[in-house]
Coordinates of C-alpha atoms and ligand atoms in Angstrom, one line a residue:
X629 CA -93.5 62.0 -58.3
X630 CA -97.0 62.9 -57.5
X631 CA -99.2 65.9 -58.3
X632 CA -102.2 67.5 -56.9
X633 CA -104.4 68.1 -59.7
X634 CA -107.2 71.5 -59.0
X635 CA -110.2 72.5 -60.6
X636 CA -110.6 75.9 -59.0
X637 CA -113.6 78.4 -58.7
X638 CA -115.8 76.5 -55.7
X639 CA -116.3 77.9 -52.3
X640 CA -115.4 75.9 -49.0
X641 CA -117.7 74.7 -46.4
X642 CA -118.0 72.5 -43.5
X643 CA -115.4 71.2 -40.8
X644 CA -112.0 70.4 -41.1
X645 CA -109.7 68.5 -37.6
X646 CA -106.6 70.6 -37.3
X647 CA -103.7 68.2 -36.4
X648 CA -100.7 68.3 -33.8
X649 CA -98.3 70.7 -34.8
X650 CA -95.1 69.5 -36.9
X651 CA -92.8 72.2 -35.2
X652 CA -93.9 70.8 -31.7
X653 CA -94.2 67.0 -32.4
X654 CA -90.8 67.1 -33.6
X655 CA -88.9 68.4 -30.6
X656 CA -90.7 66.5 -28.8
X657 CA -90.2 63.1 -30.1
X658 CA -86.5 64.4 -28.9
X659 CA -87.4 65.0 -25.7
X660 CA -88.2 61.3 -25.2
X661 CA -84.1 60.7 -25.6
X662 CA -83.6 62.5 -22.2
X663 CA -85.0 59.4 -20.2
X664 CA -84.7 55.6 -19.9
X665 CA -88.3 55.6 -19.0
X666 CA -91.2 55.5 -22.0
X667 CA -93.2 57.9 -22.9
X668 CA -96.4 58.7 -24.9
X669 CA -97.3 61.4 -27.2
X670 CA -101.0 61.5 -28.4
X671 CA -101.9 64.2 -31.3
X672 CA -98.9 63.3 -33.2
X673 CA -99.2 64.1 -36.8
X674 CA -98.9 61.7 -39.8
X675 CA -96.6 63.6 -41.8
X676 CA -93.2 62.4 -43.8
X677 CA -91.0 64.7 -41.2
X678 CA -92.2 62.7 -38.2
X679 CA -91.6 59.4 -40.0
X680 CA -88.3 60.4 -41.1
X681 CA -87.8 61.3 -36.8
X682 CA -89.1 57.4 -36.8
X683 CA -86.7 55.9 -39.0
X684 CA -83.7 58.6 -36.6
X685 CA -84.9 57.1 -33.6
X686 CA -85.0 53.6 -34.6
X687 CA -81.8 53.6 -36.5
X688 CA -80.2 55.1 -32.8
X689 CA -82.2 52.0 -31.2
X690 CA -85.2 53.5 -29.5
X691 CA -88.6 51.6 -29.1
X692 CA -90.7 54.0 -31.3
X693 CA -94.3 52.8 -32.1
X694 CA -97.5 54.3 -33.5
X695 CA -101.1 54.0 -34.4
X696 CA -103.1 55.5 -36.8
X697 CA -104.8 58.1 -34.6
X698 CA -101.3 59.5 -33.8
X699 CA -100.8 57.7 -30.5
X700 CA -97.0 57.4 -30.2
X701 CA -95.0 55.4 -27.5
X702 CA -91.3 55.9 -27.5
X703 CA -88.9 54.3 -24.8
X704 CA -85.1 55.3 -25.2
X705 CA -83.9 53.1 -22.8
X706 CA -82.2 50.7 -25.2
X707 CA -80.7 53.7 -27.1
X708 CA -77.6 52.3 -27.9
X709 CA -76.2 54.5 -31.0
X710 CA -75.9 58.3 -30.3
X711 CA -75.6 58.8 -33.7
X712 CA -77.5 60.9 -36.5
X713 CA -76.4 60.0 -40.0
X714 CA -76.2 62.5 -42.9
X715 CA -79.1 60.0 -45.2
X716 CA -81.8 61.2 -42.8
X717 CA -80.2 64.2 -41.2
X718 CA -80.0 66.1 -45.2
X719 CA -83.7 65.6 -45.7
X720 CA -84.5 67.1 -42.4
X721 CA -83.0 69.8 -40.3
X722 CA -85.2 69.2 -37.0
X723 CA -82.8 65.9 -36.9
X724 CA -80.4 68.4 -35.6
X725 CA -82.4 68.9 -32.3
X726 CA -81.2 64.9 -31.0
X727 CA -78.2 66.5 -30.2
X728 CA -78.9 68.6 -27.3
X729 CA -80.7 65.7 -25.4
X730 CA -78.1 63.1 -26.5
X731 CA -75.1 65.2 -25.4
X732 CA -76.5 65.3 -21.9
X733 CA -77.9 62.3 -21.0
X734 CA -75.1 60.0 -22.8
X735 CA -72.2 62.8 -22.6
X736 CA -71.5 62.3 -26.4
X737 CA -73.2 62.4 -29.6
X738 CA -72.4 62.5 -33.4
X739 CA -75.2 64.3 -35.4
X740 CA -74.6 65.3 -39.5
X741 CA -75.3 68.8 -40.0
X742 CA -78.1 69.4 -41.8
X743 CA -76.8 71.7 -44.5
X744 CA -79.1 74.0 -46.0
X745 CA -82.4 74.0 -48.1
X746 CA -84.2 75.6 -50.1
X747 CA -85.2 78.7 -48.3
X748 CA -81.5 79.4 -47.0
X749 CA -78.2 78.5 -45.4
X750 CA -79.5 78.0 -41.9
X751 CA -76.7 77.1 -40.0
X752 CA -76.6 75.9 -36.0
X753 CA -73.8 77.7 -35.4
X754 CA -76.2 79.3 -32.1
X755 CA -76.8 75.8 -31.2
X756 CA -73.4 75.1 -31.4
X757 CA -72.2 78.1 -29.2
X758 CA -74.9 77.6 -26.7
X759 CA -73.3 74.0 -26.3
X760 CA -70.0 75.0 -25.9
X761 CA -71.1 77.4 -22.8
X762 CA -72.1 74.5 -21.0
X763 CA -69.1 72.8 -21.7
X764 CA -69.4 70.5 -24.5
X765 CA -66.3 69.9 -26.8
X766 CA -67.4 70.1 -30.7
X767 CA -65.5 69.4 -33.5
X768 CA -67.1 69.7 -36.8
X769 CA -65.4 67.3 -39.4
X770 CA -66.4 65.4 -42.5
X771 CA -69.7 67.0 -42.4
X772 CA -70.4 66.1 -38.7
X773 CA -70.6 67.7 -35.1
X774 CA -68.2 65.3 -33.0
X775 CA -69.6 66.6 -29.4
X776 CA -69.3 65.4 -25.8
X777 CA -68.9 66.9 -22.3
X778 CA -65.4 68.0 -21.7
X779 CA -62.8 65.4 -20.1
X780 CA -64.0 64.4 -16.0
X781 CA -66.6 66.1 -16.2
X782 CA -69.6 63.9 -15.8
X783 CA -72.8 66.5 -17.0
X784 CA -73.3 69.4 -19.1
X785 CA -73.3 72.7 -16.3
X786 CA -75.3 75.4 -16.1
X787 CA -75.2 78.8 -18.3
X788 CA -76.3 81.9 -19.5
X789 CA -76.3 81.9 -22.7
X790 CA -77.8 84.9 -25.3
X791 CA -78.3 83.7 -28.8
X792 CA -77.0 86.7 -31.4
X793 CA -80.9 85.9 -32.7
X794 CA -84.0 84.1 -32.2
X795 CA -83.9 80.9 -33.1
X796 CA -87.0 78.2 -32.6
X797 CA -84.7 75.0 -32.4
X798 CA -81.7 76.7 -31.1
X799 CA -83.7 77.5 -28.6
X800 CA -85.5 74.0 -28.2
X801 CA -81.8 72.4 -28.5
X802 CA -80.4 74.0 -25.1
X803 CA -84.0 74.0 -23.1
X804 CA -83.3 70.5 -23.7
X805 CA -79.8 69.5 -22.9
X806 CA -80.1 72.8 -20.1
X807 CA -82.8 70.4 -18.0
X808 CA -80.2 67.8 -17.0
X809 CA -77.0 70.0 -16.8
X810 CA -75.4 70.6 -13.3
X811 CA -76.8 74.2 -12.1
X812 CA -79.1 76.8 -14.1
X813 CA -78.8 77.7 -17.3
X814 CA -80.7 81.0 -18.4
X815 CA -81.5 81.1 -22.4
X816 CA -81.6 85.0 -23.4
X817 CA -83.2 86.1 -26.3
X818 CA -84.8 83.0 -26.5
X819 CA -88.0 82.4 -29.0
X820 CA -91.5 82.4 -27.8
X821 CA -93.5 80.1 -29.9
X822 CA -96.1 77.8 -29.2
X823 CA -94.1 75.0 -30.0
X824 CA -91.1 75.9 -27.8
X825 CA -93.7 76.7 -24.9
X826 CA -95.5 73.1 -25.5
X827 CA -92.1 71.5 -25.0
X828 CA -91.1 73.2 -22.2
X829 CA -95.0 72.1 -20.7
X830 CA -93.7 68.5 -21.6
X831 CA -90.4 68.3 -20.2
X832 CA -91.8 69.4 -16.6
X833 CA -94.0 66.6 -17.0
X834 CA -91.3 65.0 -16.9
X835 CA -89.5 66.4 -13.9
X836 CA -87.8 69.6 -15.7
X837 CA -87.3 72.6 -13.6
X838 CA -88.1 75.0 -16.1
X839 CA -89.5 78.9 -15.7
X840 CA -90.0 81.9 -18.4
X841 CA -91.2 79.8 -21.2
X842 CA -93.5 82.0 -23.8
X843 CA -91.0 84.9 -22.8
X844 CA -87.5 86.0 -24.5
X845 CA -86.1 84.7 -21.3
X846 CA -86.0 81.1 -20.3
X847 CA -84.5 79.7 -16.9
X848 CA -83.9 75.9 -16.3
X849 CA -82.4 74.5 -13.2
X850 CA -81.1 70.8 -14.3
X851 CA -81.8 67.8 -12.1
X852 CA -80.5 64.3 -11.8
X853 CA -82.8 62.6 -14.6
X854 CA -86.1 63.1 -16.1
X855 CA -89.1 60.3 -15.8
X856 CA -91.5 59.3 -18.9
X857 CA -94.6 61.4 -19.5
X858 CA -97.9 61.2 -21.3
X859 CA -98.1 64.2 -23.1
X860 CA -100.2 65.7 -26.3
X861 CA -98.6 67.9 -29.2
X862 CA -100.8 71.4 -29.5
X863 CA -102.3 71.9 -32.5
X864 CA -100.7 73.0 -35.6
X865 CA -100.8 76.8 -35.8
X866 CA -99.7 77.2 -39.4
X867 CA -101.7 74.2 -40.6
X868 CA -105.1 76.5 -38.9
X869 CA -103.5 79.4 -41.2
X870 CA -103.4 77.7 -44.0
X871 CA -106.9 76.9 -43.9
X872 CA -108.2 80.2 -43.0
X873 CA -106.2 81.6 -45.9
X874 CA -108.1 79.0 -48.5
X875 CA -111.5 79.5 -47.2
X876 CA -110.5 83.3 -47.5
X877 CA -109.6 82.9 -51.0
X878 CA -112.5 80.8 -52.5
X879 CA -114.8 82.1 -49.9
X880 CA -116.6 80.1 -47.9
X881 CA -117.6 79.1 -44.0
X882 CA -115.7 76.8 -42.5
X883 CA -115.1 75.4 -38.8
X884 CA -111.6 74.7 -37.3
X885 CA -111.9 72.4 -35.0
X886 CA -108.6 72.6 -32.3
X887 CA -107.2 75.1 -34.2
X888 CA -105.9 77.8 -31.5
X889 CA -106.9 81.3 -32.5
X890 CA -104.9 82.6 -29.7
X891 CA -101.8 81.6 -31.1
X892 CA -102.7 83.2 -34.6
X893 CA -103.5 86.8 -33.7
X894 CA -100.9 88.3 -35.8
X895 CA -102.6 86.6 -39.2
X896 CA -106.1 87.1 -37.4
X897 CA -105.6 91.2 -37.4
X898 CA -104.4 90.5 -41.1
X899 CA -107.5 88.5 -42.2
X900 CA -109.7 91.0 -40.4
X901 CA -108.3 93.8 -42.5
X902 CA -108.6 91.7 -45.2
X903 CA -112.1 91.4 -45.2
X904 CA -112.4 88.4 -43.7
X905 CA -114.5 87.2 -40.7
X906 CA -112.4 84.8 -38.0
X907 CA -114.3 83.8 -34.9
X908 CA -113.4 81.9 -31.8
X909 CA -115.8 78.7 -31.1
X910 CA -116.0 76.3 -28.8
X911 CA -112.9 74.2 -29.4
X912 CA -111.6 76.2 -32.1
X913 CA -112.7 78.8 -35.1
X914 CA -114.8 79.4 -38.0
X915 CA -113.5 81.5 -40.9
X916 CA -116.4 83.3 -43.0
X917 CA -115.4 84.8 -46.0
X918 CA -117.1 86.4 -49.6
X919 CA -113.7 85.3 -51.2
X920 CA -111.5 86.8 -53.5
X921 CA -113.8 86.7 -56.6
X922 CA -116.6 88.9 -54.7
X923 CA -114.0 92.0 -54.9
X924 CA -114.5 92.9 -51.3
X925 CA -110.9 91.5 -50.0
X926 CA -108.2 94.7 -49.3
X927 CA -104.9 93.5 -50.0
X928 CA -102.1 94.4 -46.8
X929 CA -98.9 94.7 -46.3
X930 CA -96.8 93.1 -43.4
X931 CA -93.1 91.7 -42.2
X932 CA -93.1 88.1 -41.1
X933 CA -90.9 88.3 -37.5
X934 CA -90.6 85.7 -34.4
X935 CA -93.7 85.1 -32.6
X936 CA -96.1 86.6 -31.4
X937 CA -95.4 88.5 -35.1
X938 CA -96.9 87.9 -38.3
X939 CA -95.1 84.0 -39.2
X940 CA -92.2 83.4 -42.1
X941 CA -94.3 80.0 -42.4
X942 CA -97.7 82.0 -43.2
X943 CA -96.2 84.2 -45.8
X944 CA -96.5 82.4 -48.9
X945 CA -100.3 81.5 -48.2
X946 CA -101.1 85.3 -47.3
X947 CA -99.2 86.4 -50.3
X948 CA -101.6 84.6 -52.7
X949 CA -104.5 86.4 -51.3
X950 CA -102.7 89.6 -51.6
X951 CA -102.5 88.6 -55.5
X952 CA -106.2 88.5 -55.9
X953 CA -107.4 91.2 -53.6
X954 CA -107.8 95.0 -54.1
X955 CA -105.0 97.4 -54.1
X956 CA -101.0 97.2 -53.6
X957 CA -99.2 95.7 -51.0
X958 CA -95.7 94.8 -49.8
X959 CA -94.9 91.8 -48.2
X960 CA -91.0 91.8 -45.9
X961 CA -89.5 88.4 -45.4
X962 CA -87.0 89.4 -42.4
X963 CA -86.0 85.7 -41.3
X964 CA -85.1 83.6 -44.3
X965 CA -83.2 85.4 -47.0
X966 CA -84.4 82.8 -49.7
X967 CA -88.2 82.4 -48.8
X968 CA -90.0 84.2 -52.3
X969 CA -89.3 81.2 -54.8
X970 CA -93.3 81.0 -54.5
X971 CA -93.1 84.0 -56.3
X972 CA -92.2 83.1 -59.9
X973 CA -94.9 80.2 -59.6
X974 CA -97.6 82.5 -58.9
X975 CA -96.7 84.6 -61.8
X976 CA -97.1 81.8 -64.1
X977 CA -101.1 81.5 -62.6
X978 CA -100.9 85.7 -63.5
X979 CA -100.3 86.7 -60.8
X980 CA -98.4 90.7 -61.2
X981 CA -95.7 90.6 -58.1
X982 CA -91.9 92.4 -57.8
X983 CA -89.5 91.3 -55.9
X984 CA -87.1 94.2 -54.6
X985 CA -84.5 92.4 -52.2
X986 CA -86.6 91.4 -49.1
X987 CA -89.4 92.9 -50.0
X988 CA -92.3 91.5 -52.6
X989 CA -94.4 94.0 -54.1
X990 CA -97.9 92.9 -55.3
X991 CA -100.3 95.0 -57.2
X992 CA -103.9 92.9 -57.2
X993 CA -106.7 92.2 -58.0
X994 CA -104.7 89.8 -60.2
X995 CA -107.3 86.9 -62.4
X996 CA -105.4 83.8 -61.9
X997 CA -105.8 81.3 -64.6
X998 CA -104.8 77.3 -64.0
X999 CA -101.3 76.1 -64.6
X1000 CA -98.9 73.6 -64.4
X1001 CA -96.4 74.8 -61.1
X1002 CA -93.8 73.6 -58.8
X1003 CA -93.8 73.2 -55.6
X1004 CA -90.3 74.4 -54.3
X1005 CA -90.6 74.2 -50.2
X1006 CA -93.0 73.0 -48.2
X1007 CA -95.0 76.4 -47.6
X1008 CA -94.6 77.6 -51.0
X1009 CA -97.0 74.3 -51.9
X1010 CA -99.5 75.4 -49.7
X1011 CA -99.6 78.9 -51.1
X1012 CA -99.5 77.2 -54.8
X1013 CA -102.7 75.0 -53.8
X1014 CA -104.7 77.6 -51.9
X1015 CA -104.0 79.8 -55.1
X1016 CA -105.3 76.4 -57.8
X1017 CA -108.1 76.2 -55.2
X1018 CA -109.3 80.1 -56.7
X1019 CA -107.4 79.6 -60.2
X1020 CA -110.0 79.9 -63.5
X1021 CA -109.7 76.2 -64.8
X1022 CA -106.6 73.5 -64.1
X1023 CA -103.7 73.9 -61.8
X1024 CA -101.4 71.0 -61.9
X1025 CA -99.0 71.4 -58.4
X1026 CA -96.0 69.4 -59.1
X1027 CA -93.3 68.0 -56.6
X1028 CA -95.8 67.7 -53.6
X1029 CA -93.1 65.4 -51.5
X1030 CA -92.6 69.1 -50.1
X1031 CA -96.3 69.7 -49.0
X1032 CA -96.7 66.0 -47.5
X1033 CA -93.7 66.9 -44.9
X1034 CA -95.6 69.3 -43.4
X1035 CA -99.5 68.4 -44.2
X1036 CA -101.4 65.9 -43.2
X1037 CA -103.5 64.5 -46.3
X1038 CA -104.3 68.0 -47.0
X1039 CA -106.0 67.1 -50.3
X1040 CA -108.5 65.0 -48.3
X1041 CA -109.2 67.9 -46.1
X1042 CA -109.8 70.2 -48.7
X1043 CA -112.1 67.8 -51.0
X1044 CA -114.5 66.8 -47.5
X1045 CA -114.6 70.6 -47.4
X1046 CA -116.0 70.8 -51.5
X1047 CA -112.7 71.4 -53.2
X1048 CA -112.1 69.8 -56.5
X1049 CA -108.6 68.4 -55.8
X1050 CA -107.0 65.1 -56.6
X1051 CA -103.7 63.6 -55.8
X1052 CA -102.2 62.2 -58.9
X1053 CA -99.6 59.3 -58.9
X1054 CA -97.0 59.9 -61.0
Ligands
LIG2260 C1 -88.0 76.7 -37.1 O1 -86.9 76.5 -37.9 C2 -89.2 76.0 -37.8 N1 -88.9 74.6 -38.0 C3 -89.4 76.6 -39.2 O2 -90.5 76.0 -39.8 C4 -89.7 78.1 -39.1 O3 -89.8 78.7 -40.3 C5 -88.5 78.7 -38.3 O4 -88.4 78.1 -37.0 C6 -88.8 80.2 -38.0 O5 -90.0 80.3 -37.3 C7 -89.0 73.8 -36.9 O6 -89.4 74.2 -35.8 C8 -88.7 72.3 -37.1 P1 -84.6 79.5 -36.7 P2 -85.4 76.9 -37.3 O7 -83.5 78.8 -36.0 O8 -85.4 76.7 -35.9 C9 -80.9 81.9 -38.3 C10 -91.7 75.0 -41.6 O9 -92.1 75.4 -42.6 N2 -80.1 81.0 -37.5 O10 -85.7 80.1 -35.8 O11 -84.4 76.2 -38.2 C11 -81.6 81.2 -39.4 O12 -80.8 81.1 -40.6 C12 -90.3 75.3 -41.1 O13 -92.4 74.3 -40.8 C13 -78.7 81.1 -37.5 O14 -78.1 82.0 -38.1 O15 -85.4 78.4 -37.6 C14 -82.8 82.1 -39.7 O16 -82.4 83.2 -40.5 C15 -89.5 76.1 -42.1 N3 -78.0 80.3 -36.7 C16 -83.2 82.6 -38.3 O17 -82.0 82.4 -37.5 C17 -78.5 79.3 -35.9 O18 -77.8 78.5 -35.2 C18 -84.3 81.9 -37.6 O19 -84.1 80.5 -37.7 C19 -79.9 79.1 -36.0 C20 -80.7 80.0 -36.7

C-alpha cells in the first residue's frame, strides 16, 4: 500500500486547478442511465470513485469513455444489465444512486446495498421509502434491493415525499427517478448542496422539468424521456477547503483557480475568524495566511450541519488547525455518528484533543512533531496530510487508497505549491 511521506515546516505559494467535484460527478455519471441518447461530461475528476462508477457502468453495458483532461462520453443505450453487484457496490456507496434512474427508465433494477463504512451505518432506508411512494416494489434479500414498478403499471408516478432527514443522495436518488415518473413528485426536506443543485442544472439539460433546486423543497414534473446533454461537473467545494485549510496551516499565499468561494461561506466566516485572509478573484480565490507557527491563528468552535452550514466533509481538516491555534475549542459532528477516528491520529503528532460523545474538545496551540499515521477515511487523510504539511520533522501517512478516492493527485498539487511531499510505493 502506498504512503505519502512529509517533511513539514515550509509555507505554500503559487496556484493550484481545483477539480470537478466528486459528490457532483458521481450522480451525474448516473444521470446518463436515464437516456438512450449519449452524453458528455467535461470537468470530470480523475479519482478512484469515478473509476470504480466506470467499471459500474461498463459491467451494466454502457459506452463509458474518457480522456485525460476529464472529458467523459457515456451512451446508455446498450445498457443491457440493470444490475449493481456487491464487488463494486461495498467499496462505494454513491453506486447506490443507479438505482433511482434504472428503476424508472427500465422498470426494474437490482443494486447491492452498500453496507456501511467507516464513519457509520448509513443506511438508504429514505431512498428506499421515497421509492416505494412512487410505487416501486422492493425487496431486500441476500444483501440486495430486488426493485421494480408495481405489476401494469408502466412508470414510476408522481409523489410527495418528506425524507425523516436531509440526505445528499437520497435526495439525488428520487430527483432522478422523479424526472421520468408519471405526474409531479415534490421532494420535502430535501438537501441543498451544490452538488444536488448542479444535477438538477444537468438533468434540465436534458429535458427534466425540475423547479426549487438549492431549496429544502424540490418539484419535478416527469416527462416521457430525457435527451443527451453536454454538461460540466462544478468544482469541488471540499477539495477548495482543503487547500485553504493547508495554506492556513503552513502559511502561505496561494490562488484557487475555479474554486467557488460562494459555495464555501460557512468555512470562509471560520477562516476569517481564524485569522486568515480568503479573497474572491477572478475565476476563483486566494488564501493569505501567517500560518499556524506565527501564533496569530484563534482557534473556533463550530457544528458541521447540511449546507449552506459548516460541512461534515470539512471537519477533520478544520480540526487540525484548531490543534495548532490559540485557545480552546469544540468541534460537533451532528451528521455521522463515527466521523472523529482522525482524532487518535492527530494525538499521536501531539496533538491534546477530548472526545466527549459528539463533541471534540481541543485545547491548542498544540507543537506537532512528525509521525507515522493512518489514514482511516478519506477526509481524515486530508486532515492527517494538511497536519504532516505543519508537523516538526517526518510524517509518514499510511493507507492513502482512502485520500486517492476523493483527491486528485493531491501530492502533486501540494509539491508545485512548495510542499515537501512524496508518494511512496509500498
Ligand atoms: C453525501 O453522502 C456525500 N457523498 C458525503 O461525502 C457527505 O459527507 C454526505 O453527503 C453529507 O454531506 C456523496 O455525495 C457521494 P446523507 P450521503 O445521505 O448522501 C443518514 C465524502 O467525504 N441517512 O446526506 O451518503 C446518514 O446516515 C463523502 O465525499 C439515513 O439515515 O449522506 C447520515 O447520518 C463522505 N438514511 C445523514 O442521513 C438514508 O436513507 C446524512 O447522510 C440516508 C441518509
Amino acid at each position: 500500500m502506498d504512503k505519502l511521506v512529509i517533511r513539514g515546516g515550509r509555507p505554500l505559494h503559487g496556484e493550484v486547478a481545483i477539480s470537478g467535484a466528486k459528490n457532483a460527478a458521481l450522480p451525474e455519471l448516473c444521470a446518463a442511465l436515464l437516456t438512450a441518447e449519449p452524453v458528455t461530461l467535461r470537468n470530470v475528476p480523475q479519482l478512484k470513485d469515478v473509476s470504480t462508477m466506470f467499471a459500474l457502468m461498463r459491467i451494466m453495458g454502457v459506452q463509458a469513455d474518457r480522456t485525460a483532461d476529464g472529458l467523459v462520453h457515456l451512451n446508455a443505450g446498450p445498457l443491457h444489465d440493470p444490475k449493481a453487484p456487491y464487488e463494486l457496490v461495498k467499496t462505494m456507496r454513491a453506486s447506490v444512486l443507479v438505482l433511482g434512474p434504472l428503476l424508472a427508465r427500465f422498470g426494474h433494477a437490482v443494486v447491492s446495498l452498500p453496507g456501511g463504512c467507516g464513519i457509520g451505518s448509513r443506511p438508504v432506508d429514505q431512498h428506499i421509502k421515497g421509492l416505494q411512494a412512487m410505487g416501486a416494489e422492493i425487496v431486500v434479500e441476500h444483501g440486495y434491493m430486488n426493485a421494480k414498478i408495481a405489476a401494469g403499471k408502466k412508470r414510476l408516478r408522481g409523489a410527495h415525499i418528506t425524507t425523516d432527514m436531509v440526505t445528499v443522495t437520497g435526495t439525488e436518488n428520487l430527483m432522478m427517478a422523479a424526472t421520468l415518473a408519471d405526474g409531479v413528485t415534490v421532494l420535502e426536506n430535501a438537501a441543498q448542496e451544490p452538488e444536488v443543485v448542479d444535477l438538477a442544472e444537468m438533468l434540465i439539460k436534458m429535458g427534466a422539468k425540475i423547479q426549487g433546486h438549492g431549496t429544502h423543497r424540490i418539484r419535478i414534473e416527469g416527462v416521457d424521456h430525457l435527451h443527451g446533454c453536454e454538461h460540466q461537473v462544478v468544482a469541488d467545494r471540499i477539495e477548495a477547503g482543503t487547500f485553504l485549510c493547508a495554506v492556513a496551516a503552513t502559511g502561505g499565499d496561494v490562488l484557487l483557480r475555479f474554486g467557488r468561494a460562494d459555495h464555501l461561506d460557512a468555512v470562509i466566516d471560520k477562516l476569517h475568524t481564524l485569522g486568515v485572509h480568503v479573497d474572491v478573484v477572478k475565476d476563483g480565490m486566494r488564501v493569505r495566511s501567517d500560518g499556524a507557527a506565527s501564533g496569530e491563528l484563534r482557534a473556533q468552535s463550530f457544528r458541521t450541519t447540511e449546507y449552506p452550514g459548516f460541512p461534515t466533509d470539512m471537519q477533520a481538516q478544520f480540526m487540525v488547525l484548531n490543534c495548532v491555534a490559540q485557545g480552546a475549542s469544540k468541534v460537533t459532528e451532528t451528521i455521522f455518528e463515527n466521523r472523529f477516528m482522525h482524532v487518535n491520529e492527530l494525538v499521536r503528532l501531539g496533538a491534546r484533543i477530548q472526545i466527549d460523545g459528539k463533541v471534540a474538545i481541543t485545547e491548542g496551540p498544540a507543537a506537532l512533531s512528525g509521525a507515522t499515521v493512518m489514514a482511516t477515511d478519506l477526509r481524515a487523510s486530508a486532515c492527517l496530510v494538511i497536519a504532516g504539511l505543519m508537523a516538526e520533522g517526518q510524517t509518514d501517512v499510511e493507507r492513502i487508497y482512502h485520500l486517492d478516492r476523493g483527491y486528485d493527485q493531491i501530492e502533486v498539487k501540494l509539491r508545485a505549491l512548495g510542499a515537501d511531499i512524496e508518494r511512496v510505493k509500498a
